Coordinates of C-alpha atoms in Angstrom, one line a residue:
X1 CA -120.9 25.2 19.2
X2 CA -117.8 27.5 19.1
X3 CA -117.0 29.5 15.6
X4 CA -113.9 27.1 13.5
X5 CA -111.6 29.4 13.0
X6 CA -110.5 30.2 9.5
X7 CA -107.8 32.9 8.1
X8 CA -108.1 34.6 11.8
X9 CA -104.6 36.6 11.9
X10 CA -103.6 39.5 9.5
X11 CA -100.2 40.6 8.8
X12 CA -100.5 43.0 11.3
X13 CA -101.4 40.9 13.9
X14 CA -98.5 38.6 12.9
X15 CA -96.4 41.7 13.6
X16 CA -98.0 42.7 16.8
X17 CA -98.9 39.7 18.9
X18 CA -97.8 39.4 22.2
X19 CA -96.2 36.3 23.8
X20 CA -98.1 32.9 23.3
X21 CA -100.0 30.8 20.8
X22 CA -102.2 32.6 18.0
X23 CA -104.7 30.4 15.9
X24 CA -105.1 31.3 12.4
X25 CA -106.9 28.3 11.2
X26 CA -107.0 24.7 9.3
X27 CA -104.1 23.3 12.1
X28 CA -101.8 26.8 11.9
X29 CA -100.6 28.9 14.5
X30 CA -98.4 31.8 15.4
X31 CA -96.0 31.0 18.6
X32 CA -94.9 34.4 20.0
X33 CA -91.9 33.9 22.6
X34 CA -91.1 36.1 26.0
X35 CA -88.2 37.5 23.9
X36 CA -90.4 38.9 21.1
X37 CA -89.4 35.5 18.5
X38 CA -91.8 34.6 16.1
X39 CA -92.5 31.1 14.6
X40 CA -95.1 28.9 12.6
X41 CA -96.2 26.0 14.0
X42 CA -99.0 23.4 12.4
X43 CA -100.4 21.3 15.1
X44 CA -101.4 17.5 14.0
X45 CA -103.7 15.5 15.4
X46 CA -103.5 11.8 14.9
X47 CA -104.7 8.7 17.3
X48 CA -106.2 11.5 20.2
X49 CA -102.4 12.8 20.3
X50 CA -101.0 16.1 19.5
X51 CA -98.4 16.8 17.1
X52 CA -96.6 20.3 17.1
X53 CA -94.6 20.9 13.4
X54 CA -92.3 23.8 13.0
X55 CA -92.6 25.5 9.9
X56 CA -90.3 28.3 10.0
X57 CA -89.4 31.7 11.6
X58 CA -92.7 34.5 11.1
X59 CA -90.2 37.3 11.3
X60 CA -86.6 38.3 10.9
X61 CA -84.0 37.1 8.0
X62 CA -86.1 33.9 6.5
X63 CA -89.2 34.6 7.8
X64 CA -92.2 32.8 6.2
X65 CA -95.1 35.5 4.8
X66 CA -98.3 34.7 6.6
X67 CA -100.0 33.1 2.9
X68 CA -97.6 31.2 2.4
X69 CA -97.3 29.2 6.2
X70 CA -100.8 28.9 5.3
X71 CA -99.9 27.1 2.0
X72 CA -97.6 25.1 3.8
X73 CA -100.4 24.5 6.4
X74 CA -102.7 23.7 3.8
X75 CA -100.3 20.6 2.5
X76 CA -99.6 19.1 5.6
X77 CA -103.4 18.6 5.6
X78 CA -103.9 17.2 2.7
X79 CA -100.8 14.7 3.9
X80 CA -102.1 14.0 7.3
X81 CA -105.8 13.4 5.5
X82 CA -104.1 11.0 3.3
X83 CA -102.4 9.5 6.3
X84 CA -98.9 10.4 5.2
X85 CA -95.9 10.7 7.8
X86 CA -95.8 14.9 8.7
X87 CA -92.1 16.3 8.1
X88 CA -91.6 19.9 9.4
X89 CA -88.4 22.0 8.2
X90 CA -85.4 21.0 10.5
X91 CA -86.3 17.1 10.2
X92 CA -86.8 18.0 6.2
X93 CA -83.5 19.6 6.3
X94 CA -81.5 16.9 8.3
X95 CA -83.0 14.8 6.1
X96 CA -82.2 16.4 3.1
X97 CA -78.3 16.8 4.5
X98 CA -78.1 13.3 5.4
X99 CA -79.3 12.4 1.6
X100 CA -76.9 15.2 0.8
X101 CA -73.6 13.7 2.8
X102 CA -74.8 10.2 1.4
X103 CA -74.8 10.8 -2.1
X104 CA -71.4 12.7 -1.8
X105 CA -69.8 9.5 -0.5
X106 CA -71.2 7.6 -3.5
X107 CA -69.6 9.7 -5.5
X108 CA -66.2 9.8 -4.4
X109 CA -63.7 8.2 -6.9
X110 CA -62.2 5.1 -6.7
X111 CA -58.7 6.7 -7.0
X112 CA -59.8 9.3 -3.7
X113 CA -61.0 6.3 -1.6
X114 CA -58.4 4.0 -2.3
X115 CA -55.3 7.0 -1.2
X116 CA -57.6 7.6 2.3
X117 CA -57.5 3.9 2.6
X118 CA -53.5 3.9 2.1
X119 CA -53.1 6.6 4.1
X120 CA -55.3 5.3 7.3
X121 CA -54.0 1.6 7.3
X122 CA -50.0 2.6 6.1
X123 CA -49.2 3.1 9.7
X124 CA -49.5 -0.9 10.7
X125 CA -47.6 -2.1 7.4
X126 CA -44.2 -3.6 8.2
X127 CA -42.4 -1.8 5.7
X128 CA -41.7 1.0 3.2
X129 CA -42.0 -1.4 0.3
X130 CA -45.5 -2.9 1.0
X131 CA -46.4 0.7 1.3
X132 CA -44.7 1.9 -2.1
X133 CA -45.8 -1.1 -3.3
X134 CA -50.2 -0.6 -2.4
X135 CA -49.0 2.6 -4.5
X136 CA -47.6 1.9 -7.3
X137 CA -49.7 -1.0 -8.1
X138 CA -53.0 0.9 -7.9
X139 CA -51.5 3.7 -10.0
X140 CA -49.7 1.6 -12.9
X141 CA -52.7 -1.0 -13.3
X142 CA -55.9 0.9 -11.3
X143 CA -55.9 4.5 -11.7
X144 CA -55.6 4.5 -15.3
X145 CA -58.6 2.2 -15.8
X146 CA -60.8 2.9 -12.8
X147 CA -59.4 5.7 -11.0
X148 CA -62.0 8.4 -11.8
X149 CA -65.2 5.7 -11.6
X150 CA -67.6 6.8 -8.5
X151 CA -67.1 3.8 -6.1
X152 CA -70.4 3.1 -5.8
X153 CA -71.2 2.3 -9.4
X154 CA -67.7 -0.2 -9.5
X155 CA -69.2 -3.6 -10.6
X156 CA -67.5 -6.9 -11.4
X157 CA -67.0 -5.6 -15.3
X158 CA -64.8 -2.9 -14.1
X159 CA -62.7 -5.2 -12.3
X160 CA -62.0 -7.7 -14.6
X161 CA -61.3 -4.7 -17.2
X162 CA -58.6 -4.5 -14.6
X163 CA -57.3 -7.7 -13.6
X164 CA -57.9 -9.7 -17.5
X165 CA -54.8 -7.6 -19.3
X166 CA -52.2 -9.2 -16.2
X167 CA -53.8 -12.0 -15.4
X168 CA -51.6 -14.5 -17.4
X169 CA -48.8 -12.4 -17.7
X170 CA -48.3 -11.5 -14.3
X171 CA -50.2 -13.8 -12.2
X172 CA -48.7 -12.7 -9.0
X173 CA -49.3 -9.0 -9.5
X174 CA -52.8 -9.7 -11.1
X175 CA -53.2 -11.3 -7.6
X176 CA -52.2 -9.1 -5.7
X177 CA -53.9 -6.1 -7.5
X178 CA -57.2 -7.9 -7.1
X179 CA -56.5 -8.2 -3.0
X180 CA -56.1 -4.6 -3.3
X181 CA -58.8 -3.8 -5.3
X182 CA -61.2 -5.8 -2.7
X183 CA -60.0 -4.3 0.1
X184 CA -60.8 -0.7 -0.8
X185 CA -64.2 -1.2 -2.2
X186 CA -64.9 -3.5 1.2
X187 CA -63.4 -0.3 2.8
X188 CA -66.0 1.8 1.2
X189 CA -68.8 -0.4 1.6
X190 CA -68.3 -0.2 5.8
X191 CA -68.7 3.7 5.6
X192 CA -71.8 4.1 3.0
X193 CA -69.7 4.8 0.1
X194 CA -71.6 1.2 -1.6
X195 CA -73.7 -1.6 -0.8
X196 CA -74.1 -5.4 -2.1
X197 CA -71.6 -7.9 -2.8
X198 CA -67.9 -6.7 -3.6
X199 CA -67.5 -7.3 -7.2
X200 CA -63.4 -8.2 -6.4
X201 CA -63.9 -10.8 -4.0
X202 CA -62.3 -14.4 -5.4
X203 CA -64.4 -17.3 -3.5
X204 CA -67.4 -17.4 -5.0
X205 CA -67.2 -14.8 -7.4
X206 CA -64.2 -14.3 -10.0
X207 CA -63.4 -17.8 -9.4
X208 CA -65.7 -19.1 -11.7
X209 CA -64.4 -16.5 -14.2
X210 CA -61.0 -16.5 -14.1
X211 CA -58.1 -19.8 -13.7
X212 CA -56.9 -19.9 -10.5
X213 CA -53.6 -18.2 -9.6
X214 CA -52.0 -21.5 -8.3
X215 CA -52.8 -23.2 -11.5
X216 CA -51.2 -20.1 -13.5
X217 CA -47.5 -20.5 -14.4
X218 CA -44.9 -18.1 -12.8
X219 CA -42.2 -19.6 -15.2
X220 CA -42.4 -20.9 -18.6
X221 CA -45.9 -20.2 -20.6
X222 CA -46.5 -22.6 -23.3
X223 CA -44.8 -21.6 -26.5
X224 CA -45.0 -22.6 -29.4
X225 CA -41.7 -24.3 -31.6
X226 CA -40.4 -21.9 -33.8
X227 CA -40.5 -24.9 -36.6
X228 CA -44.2 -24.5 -36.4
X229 CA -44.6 -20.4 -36.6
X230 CA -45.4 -20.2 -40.4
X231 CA -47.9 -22.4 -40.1
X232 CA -49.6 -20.6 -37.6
X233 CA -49.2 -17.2 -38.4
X234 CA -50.9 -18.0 -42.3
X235 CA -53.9 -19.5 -40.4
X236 CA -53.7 -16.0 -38.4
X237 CA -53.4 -13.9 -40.9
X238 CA -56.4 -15.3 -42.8
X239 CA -58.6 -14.4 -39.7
X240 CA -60.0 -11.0 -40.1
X241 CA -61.0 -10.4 -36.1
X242 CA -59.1 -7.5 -34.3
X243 CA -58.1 -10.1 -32.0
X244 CA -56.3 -11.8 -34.8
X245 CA -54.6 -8.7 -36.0
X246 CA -53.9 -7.9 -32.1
X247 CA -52.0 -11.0 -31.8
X248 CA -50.5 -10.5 -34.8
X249 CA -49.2 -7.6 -34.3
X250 CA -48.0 -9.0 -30.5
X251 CA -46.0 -11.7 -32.2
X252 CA -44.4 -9.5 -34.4
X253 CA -43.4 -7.2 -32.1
X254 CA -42.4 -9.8 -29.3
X255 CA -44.2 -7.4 -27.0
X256 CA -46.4 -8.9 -23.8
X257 CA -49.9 -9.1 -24.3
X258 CA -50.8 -6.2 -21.8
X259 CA -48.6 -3.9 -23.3
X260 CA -50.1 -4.9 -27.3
X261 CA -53.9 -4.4 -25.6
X262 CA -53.1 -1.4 -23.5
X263 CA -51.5 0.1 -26.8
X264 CA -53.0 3.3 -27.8
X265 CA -52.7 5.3 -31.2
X266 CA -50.5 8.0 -29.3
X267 CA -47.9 5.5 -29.0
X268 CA -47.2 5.0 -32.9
X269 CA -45.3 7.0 -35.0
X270 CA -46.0 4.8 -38.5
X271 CA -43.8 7.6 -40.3
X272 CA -41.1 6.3 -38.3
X273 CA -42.6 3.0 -37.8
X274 CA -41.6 3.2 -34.1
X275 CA -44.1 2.5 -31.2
X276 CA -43.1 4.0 -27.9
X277 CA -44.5 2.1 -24.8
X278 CA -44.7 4.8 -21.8
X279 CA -42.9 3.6 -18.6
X280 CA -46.1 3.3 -16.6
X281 CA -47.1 0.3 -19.2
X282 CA -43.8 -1.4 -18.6
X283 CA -42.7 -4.6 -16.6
X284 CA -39.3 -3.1 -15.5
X285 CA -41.2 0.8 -15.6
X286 CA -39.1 2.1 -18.2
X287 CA -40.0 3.6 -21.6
X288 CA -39.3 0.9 -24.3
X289 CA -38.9 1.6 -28.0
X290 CA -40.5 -1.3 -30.2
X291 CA -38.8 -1.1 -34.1
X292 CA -42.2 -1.9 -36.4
X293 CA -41.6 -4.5 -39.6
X294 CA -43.2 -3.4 -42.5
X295 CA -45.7 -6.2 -41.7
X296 CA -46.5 -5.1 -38.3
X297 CA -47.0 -1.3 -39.6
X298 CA -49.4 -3.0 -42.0
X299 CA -51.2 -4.7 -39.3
X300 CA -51.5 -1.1 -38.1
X301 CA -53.3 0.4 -41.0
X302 CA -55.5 -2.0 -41.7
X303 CA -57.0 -1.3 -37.8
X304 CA -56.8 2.3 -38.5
X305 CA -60.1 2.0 -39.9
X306 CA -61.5 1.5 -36.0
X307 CA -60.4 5.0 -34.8
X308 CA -63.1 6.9 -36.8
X309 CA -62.1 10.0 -34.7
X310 CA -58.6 9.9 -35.1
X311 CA -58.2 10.2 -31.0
X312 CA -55.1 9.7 -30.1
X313 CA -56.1 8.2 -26.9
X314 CA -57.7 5.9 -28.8
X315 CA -56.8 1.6 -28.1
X316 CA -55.0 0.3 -31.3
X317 CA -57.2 -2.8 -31.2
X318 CA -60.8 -1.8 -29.7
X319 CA -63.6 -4.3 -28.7
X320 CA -66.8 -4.0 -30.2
X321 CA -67.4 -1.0 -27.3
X322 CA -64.7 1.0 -28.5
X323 CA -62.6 0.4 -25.6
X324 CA -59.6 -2.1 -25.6
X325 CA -59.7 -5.5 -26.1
X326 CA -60.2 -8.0 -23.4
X327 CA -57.0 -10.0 -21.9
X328 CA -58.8 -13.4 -23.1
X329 CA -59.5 -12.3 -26.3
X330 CA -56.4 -13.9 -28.0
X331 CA -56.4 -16.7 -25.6
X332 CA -59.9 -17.1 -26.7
X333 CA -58.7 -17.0 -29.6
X334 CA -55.9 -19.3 -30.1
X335 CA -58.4 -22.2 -29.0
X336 CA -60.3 -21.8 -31.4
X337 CA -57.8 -21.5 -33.9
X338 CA -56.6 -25.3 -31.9
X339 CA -60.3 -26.3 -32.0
X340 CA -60.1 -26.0 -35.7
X341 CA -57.2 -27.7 -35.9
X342 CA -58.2 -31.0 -33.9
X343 CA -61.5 -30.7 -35.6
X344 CA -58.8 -31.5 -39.1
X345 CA -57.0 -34.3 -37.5
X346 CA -54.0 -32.3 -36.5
X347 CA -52.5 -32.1 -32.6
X348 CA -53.5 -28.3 -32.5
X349 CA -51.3 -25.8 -31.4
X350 CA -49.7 -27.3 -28.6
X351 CA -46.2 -26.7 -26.4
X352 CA -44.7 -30.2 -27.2
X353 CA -41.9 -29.6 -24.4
X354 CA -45.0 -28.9 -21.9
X355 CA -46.6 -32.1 -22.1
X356 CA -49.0 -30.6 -25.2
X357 CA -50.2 -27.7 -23.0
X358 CA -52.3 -25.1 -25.1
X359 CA -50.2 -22.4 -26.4
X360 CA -50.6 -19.1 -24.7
X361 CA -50.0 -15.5 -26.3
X362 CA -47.1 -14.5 -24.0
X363 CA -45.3 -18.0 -25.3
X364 CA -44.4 -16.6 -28.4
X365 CA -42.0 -14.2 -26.9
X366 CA -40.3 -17.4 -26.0
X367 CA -41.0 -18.8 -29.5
X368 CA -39.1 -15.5 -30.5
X369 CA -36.4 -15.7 -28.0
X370 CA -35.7 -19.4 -28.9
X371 CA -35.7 -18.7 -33.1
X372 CA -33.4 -15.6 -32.1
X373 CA -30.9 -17.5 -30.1
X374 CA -30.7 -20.4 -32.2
X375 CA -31.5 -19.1 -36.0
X376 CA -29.8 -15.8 -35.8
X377 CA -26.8 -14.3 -35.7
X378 CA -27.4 -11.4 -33.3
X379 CA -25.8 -11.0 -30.2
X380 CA -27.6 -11.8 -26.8
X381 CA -27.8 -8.2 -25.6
X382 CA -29.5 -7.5 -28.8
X383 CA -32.2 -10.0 -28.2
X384 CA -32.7 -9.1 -24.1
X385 CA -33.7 -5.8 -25.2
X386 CA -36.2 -6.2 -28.3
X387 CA -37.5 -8.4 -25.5
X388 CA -36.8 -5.0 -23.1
X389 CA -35.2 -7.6 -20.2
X390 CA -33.0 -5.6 -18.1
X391 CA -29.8 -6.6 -18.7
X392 CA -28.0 -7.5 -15.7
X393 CA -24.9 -5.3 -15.9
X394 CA -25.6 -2.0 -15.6
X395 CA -23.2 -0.4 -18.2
X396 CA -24.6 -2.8 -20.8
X397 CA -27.6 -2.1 -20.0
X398 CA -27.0 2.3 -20.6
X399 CA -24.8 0.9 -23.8
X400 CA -28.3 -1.0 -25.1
X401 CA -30.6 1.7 -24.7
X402 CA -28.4 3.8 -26.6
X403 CA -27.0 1.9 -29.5
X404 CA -28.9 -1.2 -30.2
X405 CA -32.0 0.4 -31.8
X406 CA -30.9 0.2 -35.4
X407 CA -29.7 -3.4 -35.1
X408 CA -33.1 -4.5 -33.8
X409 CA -34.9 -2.8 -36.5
X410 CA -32.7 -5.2 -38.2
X411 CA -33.8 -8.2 -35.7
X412 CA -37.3 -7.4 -36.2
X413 CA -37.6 -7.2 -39.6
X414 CA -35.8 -10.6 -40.0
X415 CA -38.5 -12.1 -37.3
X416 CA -41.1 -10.8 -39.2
X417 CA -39.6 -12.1 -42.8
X418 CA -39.2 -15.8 -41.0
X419 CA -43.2 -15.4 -39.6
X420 CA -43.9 -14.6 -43.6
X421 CA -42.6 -17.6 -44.9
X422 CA -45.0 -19.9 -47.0
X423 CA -46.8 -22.5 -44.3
X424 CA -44.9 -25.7 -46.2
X425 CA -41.3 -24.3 -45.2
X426 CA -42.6 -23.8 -41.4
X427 CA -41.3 -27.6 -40.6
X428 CA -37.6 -26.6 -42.7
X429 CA -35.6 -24.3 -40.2
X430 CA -32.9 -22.9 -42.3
X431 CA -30.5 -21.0 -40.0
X432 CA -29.9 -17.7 -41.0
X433 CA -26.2 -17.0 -39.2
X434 CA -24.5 -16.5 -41.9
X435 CA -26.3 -13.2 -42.4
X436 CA -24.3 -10.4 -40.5
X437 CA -26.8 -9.3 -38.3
X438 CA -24.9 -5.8 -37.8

């Protein structure tokens, strides 16, 4: 019976072998080529068939000291004895690049897929406005929320972080933004980028989350009568809930929901009770200055307690995870606040001029514009713009932004007085025209 060979080549003979194979041992060899190349190999044996594995180079920049291909020998023994698949170094290292490439693409940013995206499919859009339109969409209610998130790890949570803040308000963008959003992670999902269901998609999904966009109005939302507002803004201010003091605080101000929970403590100069809303946050994209009551710059401090870091990127009313409220939260809200009124005896809080529709946060901008226009004595163009409508001539419009700011610090601080008023007087309008509102 022939010798088994064990540790037969030396270090010299690695160096000095002529062309062929070389046995050393336990499944190692040393494959010499015509050309003087040197490489380890580790035949297999497994079902009467011969496997050759390359290990390595034996010589030159790289090469693989003789102990150590006999280490590396040594483990694909104890693998193959254990019946484990055999992986020499090239499949090891595609396989290692392929994980490599993979996990890159997971990690790419919502924000990076989404502009490849734009920029592949732009070329079969009909015009210039759908594509400035993909754009500025993604970067005004996107970016700023998920823009920097990996792709892969974007989950329905993210999305309806997203959509909730416009859903009501601005059903058609919301709807449009969520197409958008869909698209793009379905994009990424085709080349590796993520796998299981896309957490944007409507049938099926966010459907049984959020009211449908047909049944959303694109008109008026159901407000409140202004005869009614001291009433409900004595049961408000007796809840303690940031929501509460979030829709507070958006009644006050007259402001749209999004902008009130998108509202960060960068925004508010309390010395100068003045909070600026950036033109990226805006419906018409301009910046818009909101004059603060003293009861709205009270609302303020009493939140201040939240940002127990003083960041100023901090959101003026956080959610128990520190980030900004959910868009329910003060629709969620205001039915309870109509639950408990029903559950009295009372009609709730209810648009009477909508067929008793529940109330909705954004109505009280029309409660606002409706106790302006009808119990005030400031002018229209006042009014628009604590509102910030664009006025429609353009002039008056330049002439607003410039010049109207101390007469609707005057506006808002009336507003606020009339929201103070003792419940019982909230069924007694008394017009307040007579006051020069100048």
């Amino acid at each position: 019976m022939p010798r088994k060979l064990h540790n037969a080549l030396t270090p010299v003979s690695v160096r000095n072998a002529g062309p062929g194979r070389h046995a050393d041992g336990g499944g190692l060899y040393l494959r010499v080529q015509d050309g003087g190349a040197r490489s380890w190999l580790y035949r297999s044996t497994a079902g009467g068939k011969a496997r050759d594995i390359g290990l390595g180079p034996a010589a030159g920049a790289g090469a693989i000291a003789l102990a150590d291909a006999r280490a590396m020998a040594r483990e694909l023994s104890a693998q193959a004895a254990k019946g484990e698949a055999l992986e020499g170094k090239r499949t090891k290292a595609r396989k290692a690049a392929a994980q490599g490439q993979a996990e890159a693409l997971t990690r790419r940013t919502f924000r990076d897929v989404a502009e490849a995206f734009i920029d592949r499919k732009e070329g079969g859009w009909r015009n210039d406005k759908h594509r400035q339109q993909w754009r500025n969409t993604l970067a005004t209610y996107v970016y700023p929320i998920i823009g920097e998130v990996p792709v892969s790890l974007i989950g329905t949570d993210h999305v309806l972080k997203v959509l909730e803040p416009i859903w009501n308000d601005k059903p058609e963008t919301a709807s449009r933004v969520r197409g958008r959003i869909e698209n793009v992670l379905s994009a990424a999902k085709v080349q590796g980028m993520r796998s299981g269901e896309n957490p944007a998609l409507w049938r099926g999904h966010l459907d049984h989350i959020l009211p449908k966009p047909g049944k959303l109005s694109r008109g008026h939302h159901a407000a409140l009568a202004y005869g009614e507002l001291p009433t409900f803004m004595a049961d408000l201010r007796a809840r303690e809930a940031v929501a509460a003091r979030a829709l507070e605080f958006a009644i006050l101000t007259a402001a749209r929901t999004g902008e009130v929970i998108g509202a960060t403590w960068a925004e508010i100069d309390l010395a100068a009770a003045v909070w600026t809303i950036p033109a990226n946050r805006m419906k018409a994209g301009k910046e818009h200055s909101v004059p603060l009551s003293p009861r709205a710059v009270a609302v303020l401090e009493a939140v201040q307690c939240h940002n127990t870091k003083g960041r100023a990127d901090a959101p003026l009313f956080p959610a128990s995870d520190g980030e900004g409220l959910s868009g329910m939260a003060m629709a969620m809200l205001i039915r309870r606040m109509h639950k408990s009124e029903q559950a009295e005896g009372r009609t709730g809080w209810i648009d009477r001029k909508e067929g008793g529709r529940l109330i909705t946060s954004h109505g009280f901008r029309s409660t606002f514009r409706d106790w302006a226009g009808e119990q005030s004595a400031f002018p229209r163009e006042v009014i628009e713009h604590a509102l910030a409508h664009q006025l429609p001539d353009k002039a008056e419009a330049s002439y607003a932004r410039a010049t109207l700011l101390p007469r609707r610090v005057k506006l808002m601080d009336a507003w606020a007085e009339y929201c103070a008023r003792p419940a019982a007087a909230g069924g007694t309008v008394t017009p307040i025209r007579q006051a020069e509102a100048v």
